[in-house]
Tab-separated table of C-alpha atoms in Angstrom:
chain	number	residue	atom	x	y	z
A	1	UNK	CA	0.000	0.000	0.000
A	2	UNK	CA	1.032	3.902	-0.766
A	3	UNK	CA	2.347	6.028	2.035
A	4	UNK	CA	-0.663	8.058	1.080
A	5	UNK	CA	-2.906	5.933	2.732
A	6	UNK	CA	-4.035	7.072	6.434
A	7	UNK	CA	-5.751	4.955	8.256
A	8	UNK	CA	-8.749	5.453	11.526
A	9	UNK	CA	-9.345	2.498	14.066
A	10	UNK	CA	-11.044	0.648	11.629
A	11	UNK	CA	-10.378	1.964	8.239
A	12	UNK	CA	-7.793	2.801	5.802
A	13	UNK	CA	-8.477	5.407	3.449
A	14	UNK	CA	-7.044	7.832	0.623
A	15	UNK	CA	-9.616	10.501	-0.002
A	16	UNK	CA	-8.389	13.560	-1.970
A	17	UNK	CA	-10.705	16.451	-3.111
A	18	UNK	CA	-9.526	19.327	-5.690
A	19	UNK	CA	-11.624	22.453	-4.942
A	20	UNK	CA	-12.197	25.396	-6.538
A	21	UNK	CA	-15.035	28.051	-5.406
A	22	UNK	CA	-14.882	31.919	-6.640
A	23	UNK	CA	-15.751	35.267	-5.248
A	24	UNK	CA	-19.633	36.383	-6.059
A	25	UNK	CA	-19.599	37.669	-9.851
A	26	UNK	CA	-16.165	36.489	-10.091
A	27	UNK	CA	-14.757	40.004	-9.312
A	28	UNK	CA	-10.513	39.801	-8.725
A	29	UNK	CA	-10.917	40.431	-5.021
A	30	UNK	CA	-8.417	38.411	-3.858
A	31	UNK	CA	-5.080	39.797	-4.033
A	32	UNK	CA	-2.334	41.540	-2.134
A	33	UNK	CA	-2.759	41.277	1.998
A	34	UNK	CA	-6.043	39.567	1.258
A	35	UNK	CA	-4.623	36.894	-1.074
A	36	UNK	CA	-2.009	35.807	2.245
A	37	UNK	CA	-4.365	36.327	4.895
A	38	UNK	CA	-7.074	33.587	3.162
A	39	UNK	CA	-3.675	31.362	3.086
A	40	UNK	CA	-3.133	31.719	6.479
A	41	UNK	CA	-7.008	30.951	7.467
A	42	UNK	CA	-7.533	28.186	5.239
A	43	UNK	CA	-4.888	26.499	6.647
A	44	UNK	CA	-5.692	27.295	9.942
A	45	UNK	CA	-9.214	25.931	9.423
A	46	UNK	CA	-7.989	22.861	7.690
A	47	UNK	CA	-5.652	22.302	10.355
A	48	UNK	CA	-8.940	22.827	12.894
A	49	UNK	CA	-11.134	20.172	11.054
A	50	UNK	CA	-8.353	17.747	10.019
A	51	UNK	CA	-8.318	18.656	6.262
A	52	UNK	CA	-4.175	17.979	5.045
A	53	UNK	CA	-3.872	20.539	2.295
A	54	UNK	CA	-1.853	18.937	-0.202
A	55	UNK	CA	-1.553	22.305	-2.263
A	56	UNK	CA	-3.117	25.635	-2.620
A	57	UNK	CA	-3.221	28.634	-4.788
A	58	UNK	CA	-5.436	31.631	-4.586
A	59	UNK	CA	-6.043	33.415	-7.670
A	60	UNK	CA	-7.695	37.115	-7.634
A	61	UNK	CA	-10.963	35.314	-8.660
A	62	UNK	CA	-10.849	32.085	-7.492
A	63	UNK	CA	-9.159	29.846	-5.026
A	64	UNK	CA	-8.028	25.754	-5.928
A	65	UNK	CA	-6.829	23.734	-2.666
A	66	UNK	CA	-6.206	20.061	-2.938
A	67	UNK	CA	-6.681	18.421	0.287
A	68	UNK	CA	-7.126	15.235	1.963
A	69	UNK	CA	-9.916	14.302	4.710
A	70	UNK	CA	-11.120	11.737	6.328
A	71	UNK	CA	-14.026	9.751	4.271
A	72	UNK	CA	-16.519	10.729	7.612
A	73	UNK	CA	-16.191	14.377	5.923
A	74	UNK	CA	-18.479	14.898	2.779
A	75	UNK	CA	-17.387	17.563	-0.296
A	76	UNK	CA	-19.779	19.793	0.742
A	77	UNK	CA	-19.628	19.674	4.344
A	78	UNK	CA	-15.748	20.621	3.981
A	79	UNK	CA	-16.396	23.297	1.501
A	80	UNK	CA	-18.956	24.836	2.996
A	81	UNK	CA	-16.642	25.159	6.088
A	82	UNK	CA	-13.821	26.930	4.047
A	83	UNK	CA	-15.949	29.102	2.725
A	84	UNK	CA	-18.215	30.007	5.631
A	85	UNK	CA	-15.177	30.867	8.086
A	86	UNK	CA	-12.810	32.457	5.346
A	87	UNK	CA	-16.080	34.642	4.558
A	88	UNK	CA	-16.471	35.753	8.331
A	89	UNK	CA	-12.915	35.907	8.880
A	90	UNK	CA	-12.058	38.092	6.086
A	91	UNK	CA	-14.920	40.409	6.082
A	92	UNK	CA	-13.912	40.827	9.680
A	93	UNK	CA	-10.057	41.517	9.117
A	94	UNK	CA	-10.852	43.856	5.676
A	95	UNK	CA	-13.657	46.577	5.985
A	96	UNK	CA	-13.558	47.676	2.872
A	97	UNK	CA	-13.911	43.637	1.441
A	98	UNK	CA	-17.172	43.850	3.529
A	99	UNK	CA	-18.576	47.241	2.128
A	100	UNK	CA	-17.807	45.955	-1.167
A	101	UNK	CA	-20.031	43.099	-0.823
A	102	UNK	CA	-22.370	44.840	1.045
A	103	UNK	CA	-25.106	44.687	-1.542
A	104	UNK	CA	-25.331	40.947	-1.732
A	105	UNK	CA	-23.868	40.076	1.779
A	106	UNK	CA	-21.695	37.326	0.630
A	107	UNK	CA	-18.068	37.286	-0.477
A	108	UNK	CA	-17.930	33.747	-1.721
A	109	UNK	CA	-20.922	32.788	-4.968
A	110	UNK	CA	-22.483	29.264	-4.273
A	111	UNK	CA	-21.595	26.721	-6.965
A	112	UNK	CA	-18.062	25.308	-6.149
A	113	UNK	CA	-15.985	22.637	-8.567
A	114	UNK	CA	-15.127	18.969	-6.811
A	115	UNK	CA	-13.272	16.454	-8.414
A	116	UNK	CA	-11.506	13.207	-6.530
A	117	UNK	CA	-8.497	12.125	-8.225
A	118	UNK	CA	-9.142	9.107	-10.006
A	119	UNK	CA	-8.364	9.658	-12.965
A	120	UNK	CA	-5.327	11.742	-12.596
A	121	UNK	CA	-2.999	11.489	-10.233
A	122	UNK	CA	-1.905	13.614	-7.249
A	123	UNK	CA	0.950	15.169	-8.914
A	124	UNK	CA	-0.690	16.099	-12.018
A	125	UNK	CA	-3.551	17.950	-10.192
A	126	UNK	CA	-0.330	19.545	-8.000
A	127	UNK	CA	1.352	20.531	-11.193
A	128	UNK	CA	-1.695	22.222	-12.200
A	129	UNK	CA	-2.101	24.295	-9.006
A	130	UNK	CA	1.273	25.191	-8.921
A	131	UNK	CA	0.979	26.205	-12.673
A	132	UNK	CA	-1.866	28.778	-12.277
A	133	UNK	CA	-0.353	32.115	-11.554
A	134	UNK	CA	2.254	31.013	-14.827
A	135	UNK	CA	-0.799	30.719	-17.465
């Protein structure tokens, strides 16, 4: 078996998720101290929830992070919890983030991409991430 396998008291497991979500309308919000800061919480949140992110890149309008979680944690469930505390968190650390969105009183839109990796594997989807700020 791979070293990439992790294992519970009664279960050994490799589930990997590639993520991607996007700002509402798309707009290249995150960048500068903002683009860092989301870093910084994601990870912390990940770390919080058990999530291993396996790579990340944020993008002014859109983030991809390719993580591992235990199989008890469904897609949604884990995105849902990246984007609800990153929201709160960064609204709360950048005013002017907050007024922007005032209007529609979210930062993040709803629809999100998830893909496991079976078909690829883990270092293509890594070479991809790490790619995006060179395309």
């Amino acid at each position: 078996m791979s070293n990439d396998y992790k294992s519970l008291s009664h279960c050994r497991y490799l589930v990997q998720y590639h993520l991607v979500w996007c700002p509402k309308f798309r707009f290249e919000v995150i960048k500068g101290d903002i683009e860092q800061s989301l870093k910084n919480i994601l990870a912390k949140v990940c770390n919080k929830y058990q999530y291993e992110i396996l790579e990340l890149e944020v993008m002014p309008d859109h983030i991809h992070i390719f993580l591992s979680a235990k199989p008890t944690a469904a897609p949604t469930d884990i995105v849902r919890t990246l984007k609800s505390i990153s929201a709160i968190k960064l609204f709360k650390e950048y005013p002017k983030l907050k007024k922007f969105y005032v209007r529609c009183g979210s930062l993040w839109s709803k629809g999100y991409f998830v893909s496991t990796i079976g078909n690829v594997s883990s270092h293509t989807i890594k070479r991809y991430i790490q790619n995006q700020k060179s395309n």
